[in-house]
mmCIF file of C-alpha atoms and ligand atoms in Angstrom:
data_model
loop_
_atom_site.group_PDB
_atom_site.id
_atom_site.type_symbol
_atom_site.label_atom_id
_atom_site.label_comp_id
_atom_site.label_asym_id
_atom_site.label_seq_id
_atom_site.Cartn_x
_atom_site.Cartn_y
_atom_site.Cartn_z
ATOM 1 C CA UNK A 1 -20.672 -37.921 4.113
ATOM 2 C CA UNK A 2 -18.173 -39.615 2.546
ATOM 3 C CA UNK A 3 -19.629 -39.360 -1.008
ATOM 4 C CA UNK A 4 -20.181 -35.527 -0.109
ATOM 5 C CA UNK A 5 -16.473 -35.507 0.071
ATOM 6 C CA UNK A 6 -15.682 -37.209 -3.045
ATOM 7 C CA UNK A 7 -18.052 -34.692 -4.495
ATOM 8 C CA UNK A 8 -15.909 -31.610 -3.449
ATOM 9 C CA UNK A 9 -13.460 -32.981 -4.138
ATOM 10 C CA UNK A 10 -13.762 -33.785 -7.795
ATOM 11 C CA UNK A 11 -14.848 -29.886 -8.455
ATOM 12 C CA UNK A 12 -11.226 -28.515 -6.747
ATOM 13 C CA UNK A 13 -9.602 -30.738 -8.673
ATOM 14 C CA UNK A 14 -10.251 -29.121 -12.158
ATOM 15 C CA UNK A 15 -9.946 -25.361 -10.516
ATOM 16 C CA UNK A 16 -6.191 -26.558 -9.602
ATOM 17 C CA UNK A 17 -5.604 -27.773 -12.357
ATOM 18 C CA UNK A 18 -7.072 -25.094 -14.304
ATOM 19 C CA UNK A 19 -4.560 -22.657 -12.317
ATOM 20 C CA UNK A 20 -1.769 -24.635 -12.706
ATOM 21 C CA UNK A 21 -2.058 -24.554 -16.037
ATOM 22 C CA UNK A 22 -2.591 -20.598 -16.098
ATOM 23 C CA UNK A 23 1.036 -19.968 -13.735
ATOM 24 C CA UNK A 24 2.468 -22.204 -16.773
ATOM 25 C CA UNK A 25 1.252 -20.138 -19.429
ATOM 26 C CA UNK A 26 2.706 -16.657 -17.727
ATOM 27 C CA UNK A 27 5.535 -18.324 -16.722
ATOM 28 C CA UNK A 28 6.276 -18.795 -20.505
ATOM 29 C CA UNK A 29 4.670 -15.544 -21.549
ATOM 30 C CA UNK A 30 7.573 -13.831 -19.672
ATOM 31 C CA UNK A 31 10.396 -16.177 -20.886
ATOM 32 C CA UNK A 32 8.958 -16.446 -24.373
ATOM 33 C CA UNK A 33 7.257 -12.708 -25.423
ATOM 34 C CA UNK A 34 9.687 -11.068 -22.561
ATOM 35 C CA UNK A 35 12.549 -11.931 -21.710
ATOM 36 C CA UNK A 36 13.609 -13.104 -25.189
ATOM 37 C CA UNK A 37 13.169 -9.827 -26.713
ATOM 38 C CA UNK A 38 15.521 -8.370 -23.812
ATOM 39 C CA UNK A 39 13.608 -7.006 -20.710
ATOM 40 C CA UNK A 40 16.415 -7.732 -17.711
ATOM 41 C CA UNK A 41 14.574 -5.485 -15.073
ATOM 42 C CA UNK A 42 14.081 -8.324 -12.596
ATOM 43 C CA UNK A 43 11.288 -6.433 -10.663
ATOM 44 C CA UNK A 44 9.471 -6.015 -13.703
ATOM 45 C CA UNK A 45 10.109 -9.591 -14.569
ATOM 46 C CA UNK A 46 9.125 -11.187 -11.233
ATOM 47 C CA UNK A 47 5.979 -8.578 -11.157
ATOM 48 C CA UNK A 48 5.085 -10.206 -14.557
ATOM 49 C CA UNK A 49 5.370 -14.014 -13.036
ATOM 50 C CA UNK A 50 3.288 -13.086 -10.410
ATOM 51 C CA UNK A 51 0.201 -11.052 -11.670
ATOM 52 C CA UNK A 52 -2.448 -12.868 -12.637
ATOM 53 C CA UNK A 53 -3.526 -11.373 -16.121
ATOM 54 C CA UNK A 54 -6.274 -13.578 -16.626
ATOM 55 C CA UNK A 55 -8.053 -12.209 -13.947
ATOM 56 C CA UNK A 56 -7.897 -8.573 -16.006
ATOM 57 C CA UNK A 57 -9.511 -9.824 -18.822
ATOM 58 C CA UNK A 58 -13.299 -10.590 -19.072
ATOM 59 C CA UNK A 59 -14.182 -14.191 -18.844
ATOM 60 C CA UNK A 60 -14.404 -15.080 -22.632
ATOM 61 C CA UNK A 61 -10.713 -14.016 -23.427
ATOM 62 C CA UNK A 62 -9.063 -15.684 -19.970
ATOM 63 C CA UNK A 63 -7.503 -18.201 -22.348
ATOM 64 C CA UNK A 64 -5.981 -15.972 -24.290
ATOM 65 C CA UNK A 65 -4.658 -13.744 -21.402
ATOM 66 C CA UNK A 66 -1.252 -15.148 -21.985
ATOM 67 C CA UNK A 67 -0.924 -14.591 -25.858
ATOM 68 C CA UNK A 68 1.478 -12.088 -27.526
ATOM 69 C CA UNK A 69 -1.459 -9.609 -28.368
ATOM 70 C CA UNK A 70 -3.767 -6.703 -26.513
ATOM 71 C CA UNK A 71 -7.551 -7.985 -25.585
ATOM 72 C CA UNK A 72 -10.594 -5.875 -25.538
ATOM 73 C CA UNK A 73 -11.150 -5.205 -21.903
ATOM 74 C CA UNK A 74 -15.304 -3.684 -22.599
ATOM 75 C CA UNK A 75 -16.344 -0.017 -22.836
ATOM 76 C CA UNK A 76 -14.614 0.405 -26.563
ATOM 77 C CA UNK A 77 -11.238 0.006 -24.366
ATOM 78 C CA UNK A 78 -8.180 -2.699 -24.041
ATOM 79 C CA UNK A 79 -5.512 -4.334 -22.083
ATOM 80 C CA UNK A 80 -2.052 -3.429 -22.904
ATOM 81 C CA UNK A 81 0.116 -6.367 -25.123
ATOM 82 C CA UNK A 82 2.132 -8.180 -22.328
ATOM 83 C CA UNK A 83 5.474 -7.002 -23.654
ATOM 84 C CA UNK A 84 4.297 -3.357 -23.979
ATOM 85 C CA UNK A 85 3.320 -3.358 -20.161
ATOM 86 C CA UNK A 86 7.134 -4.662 -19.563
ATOM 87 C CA UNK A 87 8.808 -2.664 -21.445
ATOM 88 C CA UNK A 88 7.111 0.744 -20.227
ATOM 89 C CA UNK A 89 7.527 -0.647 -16.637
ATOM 90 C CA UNK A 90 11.195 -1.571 -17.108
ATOM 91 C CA UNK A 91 11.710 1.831 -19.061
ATOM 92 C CA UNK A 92 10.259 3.808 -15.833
ATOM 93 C CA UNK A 93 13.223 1.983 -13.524
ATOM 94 C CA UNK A 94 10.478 1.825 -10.700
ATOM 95 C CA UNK A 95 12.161 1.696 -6.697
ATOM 96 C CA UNK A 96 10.531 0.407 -4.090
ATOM 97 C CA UNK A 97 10.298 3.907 -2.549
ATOM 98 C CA UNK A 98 8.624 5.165 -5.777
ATOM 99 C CA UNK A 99 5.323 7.041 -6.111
ATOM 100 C CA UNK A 100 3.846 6.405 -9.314
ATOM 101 C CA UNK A 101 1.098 8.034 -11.330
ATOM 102 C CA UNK A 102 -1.049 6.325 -14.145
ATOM 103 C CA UNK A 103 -3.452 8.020 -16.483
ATOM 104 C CA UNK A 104 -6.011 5.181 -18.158
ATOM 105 C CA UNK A 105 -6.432 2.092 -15.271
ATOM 106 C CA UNK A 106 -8.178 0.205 -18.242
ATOM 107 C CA UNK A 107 -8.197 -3.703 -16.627
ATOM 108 C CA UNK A 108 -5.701 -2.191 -14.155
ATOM 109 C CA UNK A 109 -3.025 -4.678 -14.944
ATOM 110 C CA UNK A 110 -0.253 -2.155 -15.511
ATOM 111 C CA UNK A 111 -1.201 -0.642 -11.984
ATOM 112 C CA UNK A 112 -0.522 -3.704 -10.706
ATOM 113 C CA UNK A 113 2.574 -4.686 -12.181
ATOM 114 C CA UNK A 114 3.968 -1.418 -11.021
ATOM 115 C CA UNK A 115 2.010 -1.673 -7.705
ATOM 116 C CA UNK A 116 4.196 -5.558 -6.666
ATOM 117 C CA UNK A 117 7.167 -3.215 -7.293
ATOM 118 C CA UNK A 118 6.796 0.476 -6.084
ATOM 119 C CA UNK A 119 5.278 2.105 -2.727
ATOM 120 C CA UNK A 120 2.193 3.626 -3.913
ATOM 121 C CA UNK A 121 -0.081 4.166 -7.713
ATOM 122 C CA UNK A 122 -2.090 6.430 -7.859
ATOM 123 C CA UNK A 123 -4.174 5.528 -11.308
ATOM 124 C CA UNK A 124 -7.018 7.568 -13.004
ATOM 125 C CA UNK A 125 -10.001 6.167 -15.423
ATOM 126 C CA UNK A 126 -12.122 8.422 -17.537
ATOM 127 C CA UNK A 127 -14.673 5.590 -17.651
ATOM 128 C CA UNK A 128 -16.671 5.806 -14.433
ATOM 129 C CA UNK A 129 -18.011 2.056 -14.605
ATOM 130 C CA UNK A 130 -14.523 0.521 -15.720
ATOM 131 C CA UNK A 131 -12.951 3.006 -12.652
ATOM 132 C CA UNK A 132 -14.934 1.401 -10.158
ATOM 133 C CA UNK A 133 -15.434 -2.364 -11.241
ATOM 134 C CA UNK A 134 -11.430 -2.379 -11.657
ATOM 135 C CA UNK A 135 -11.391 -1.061 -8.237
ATOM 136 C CA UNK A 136 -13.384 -3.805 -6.689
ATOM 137 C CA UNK A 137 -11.538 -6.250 -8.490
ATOM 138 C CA UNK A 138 -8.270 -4.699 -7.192
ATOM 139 C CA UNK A 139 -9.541 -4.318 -3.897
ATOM 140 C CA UNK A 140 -10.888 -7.829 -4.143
ATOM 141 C CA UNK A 141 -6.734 -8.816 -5.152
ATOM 142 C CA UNK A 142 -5.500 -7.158 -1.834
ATOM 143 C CA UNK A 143 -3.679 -4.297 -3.705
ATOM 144 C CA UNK A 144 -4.152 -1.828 -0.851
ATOM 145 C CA UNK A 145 -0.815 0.585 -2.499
ATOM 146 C CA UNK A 146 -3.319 0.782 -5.489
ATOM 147 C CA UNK A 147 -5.438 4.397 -5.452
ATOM 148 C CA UNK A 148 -8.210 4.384 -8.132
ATOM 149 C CA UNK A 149 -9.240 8.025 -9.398
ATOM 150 C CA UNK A 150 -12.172 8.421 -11.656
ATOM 151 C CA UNK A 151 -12.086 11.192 -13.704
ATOM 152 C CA UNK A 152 -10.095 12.975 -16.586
ATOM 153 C CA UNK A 153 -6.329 12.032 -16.356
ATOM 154 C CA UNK A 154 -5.291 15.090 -18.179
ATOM 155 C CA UNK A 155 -5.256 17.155 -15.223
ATOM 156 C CA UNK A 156 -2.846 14.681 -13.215
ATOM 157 C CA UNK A 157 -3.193 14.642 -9.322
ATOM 158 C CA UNK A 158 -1.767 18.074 -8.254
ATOM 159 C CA UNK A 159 -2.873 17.187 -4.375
ATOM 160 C CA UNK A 160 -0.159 14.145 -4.776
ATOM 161 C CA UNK A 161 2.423 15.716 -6.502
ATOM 162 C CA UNK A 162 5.475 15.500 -7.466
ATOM 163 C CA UNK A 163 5.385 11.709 -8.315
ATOM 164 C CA UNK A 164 8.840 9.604 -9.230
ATOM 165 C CA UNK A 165 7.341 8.614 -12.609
ATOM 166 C CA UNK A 166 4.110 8.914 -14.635
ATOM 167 C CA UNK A 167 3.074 6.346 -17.319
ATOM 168 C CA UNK A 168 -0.027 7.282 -19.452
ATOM 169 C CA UNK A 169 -1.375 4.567 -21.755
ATOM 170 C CA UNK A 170 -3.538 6.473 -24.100
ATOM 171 C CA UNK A 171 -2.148 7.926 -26.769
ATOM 172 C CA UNK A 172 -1.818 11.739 -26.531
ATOM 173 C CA UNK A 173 -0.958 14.385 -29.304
ATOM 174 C CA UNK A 174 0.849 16.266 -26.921
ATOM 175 C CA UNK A 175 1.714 15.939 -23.339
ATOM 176 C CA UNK A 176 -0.589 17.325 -20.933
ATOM 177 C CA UNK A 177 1.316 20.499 -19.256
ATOM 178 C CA UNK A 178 -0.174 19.481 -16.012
ATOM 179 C CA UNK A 179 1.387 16.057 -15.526
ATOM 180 C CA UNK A 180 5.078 17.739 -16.567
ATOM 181 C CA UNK A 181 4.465 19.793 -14.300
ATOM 182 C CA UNK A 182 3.987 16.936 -11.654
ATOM 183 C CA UNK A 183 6.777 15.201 -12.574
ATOM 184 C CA UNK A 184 9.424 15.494 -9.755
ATOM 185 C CA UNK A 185 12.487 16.264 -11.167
ATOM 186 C CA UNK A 186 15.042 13.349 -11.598
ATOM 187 C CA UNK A 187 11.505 11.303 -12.576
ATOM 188 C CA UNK A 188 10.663 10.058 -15.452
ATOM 189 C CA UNK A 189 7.326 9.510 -17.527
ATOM 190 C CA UNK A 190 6.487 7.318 -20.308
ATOM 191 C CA UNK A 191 4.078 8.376 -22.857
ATOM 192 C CA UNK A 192 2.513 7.311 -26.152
ATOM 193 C CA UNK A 193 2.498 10.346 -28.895
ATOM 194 C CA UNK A 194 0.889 10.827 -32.000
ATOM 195 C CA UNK A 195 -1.560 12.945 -34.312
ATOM 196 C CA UNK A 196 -2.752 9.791 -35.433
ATOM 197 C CA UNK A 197 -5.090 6.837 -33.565
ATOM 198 C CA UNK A 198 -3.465 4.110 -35.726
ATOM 199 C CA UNK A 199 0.037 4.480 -34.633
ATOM 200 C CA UNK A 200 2.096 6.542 -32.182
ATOM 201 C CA UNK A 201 5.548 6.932 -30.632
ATOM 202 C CA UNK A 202 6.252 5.684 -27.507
ATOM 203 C CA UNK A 203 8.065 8.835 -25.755
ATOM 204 C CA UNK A 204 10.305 8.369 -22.275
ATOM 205 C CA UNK A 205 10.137 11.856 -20.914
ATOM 206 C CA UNK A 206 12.563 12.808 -18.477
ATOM 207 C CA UNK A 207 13.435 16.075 -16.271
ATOM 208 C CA UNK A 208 16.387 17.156 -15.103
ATOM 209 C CA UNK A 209 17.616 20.342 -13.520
ATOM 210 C CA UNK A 210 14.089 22.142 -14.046
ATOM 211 C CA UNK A 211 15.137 20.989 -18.294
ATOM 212 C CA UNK A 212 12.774 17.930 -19.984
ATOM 213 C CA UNK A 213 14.294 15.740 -22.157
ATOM 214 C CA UNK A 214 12.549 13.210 -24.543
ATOM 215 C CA UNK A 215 13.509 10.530 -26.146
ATOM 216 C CA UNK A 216 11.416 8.125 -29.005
ATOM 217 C CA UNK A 217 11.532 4.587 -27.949
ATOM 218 C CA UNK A 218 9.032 2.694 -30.801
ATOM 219 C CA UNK A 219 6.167 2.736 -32.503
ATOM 220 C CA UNK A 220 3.078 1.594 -30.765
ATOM 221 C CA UNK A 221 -0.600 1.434 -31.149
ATOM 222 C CA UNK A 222 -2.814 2.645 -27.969
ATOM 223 C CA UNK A 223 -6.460 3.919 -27.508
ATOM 224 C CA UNK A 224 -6.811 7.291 -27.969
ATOM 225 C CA UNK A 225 -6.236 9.687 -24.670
ATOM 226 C CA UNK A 226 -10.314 11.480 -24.437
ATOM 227 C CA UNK A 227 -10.865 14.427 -22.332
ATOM 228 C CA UNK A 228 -14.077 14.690 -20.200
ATOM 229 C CA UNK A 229 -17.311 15.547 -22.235
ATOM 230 C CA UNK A 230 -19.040 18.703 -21.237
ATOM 231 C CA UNK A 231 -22.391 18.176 -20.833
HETATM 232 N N1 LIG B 301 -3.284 0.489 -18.434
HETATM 233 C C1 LIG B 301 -4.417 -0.223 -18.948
HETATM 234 C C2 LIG B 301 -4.616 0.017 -20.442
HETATM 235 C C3 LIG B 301 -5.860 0.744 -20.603
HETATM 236 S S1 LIG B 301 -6.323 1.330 -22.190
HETATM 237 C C4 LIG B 301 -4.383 -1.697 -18.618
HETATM 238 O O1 LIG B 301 -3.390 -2.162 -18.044
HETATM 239 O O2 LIG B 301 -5.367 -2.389 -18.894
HETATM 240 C C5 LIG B 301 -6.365 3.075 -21.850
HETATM 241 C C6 LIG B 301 -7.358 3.546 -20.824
HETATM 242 O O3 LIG B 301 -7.206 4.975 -20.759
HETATM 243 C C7 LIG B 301 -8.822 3.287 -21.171
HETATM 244 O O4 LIG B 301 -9.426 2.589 -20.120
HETATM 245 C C8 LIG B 301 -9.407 4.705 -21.328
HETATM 246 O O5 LIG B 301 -10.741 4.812 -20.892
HETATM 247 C C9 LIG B 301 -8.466 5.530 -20.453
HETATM 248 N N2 LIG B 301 -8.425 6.960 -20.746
HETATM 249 C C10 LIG B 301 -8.493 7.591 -21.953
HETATM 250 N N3 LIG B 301 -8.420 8.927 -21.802
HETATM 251 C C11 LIG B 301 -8.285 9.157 -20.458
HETATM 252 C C12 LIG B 301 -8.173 10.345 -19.669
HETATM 253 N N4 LIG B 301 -8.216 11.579 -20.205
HETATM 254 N N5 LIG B 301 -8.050 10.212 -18.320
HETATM 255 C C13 LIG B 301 -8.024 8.977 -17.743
HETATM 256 N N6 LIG B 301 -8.165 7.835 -18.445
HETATM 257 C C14 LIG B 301 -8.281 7.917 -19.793
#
């Protein structure tokens, strides 16, 4: 029995350590990539602390889930660069009241960044089978303010509209008329725009008085936004 013990024992110890080491990493990923390039939104900050981004990214990259770069995520498709994911959530100036919509779940790491801070995401995958494993894995995280929606982001979610803000994170050559039009006004959405796949501008769209005013915050490279195939 007592050698049984021992036995467990000696595989814990490695998983704590192993996670120890992991909070260490993020806690310098948001000092380090974050907070030294000037992100002061403490929300987004303590969001960033908290989420476990290794647990977004398939097994062979989890020890690089802390680096200064976007991973491929499967299905042609990545995660978001840590600092991109603060800056668009700190950009957004999410309450806790807010309602947020997200076109492109991916890993669903940005949903739940925003998800620690706001009331409810609602987030929408074109891929069916990265929709639903990122919903089990969200599901299996206790993110119950998370909605997953698989289908074609382009159309937004008229049935929950108006929503505070709206984030998409694949690049767009224009916005989609739909999700202005699902913007509540006094919201704001964030937006990557550009005619070409290589590089885009990152747009903060915001409406006011019925009026939408945009503004170009940097240059940034995202996976292009695709629109549902037909057959
Ligand atoms: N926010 C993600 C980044 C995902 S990359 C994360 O935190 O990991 C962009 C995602 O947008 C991809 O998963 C891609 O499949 C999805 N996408 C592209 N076009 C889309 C569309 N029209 N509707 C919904 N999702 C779309």
């Amino acid at each position: 029995m007592k050698l049984f013990l021992y036995f467990l024992l000696l595989l814990w110890i490695p998983q704590i350590a192993v996670s120890q080491n992991y909070e260490k990493l993020r806690h310098n990923m948001v000092l380090h990539q974050i907070e030294a390039r000037g992100i002061k939104h403490q929300p987004t900050l303590n969001a960033m602390r908290k989420v476990e981004r290794h647990l977004f990214v398939p097994a062979p990259y989890q020890d690089r889930a802390y680096d200064d770069s976007p991973l491929p995520i499967g299905y042609g498709q990545t995660i978001s660069q840590p600092f991109i994911v603060a800056m668009m959530t700190e950009m957004l100036e999410p309450k806790s009241t807010d309602r947020v919509l997200e076109i492109g779940t991916g890993s669903g790491y940005q949903a739940a960044v925003l998800a620690e801070i706001v009331n409810r995401v609602y987030t929408i995958e074109i891929v069916k089978e990265l929709g639903e494993k990122t919903r089990k894995l969200l599901n299996k995280l206790g993110y119950d303010n998370i909605e997953v929606i698989i289908g074609d982001g382009y159309k937004g979610l008229a049935e929950k509209s108006p929503f505070d803000a709206i984030i998409v994170t694949a690049a767009v050559k224009a916005i989609p008329p739909p999700l202005l039009k699902q913007l509540k006004d006094g919201g704001k959405m964030i937006i990557p725009i550009g005619a070409s796949s290589a590089v885009q501008n990152l747009v903060l769209v915001r409406k006011k008085g019925g009026k939408i005013y945009k503004t170009n915050l940097s240059k940034v490279r995202f996976v292009p936004f695709t629109r549902e195939r037909s057959n």
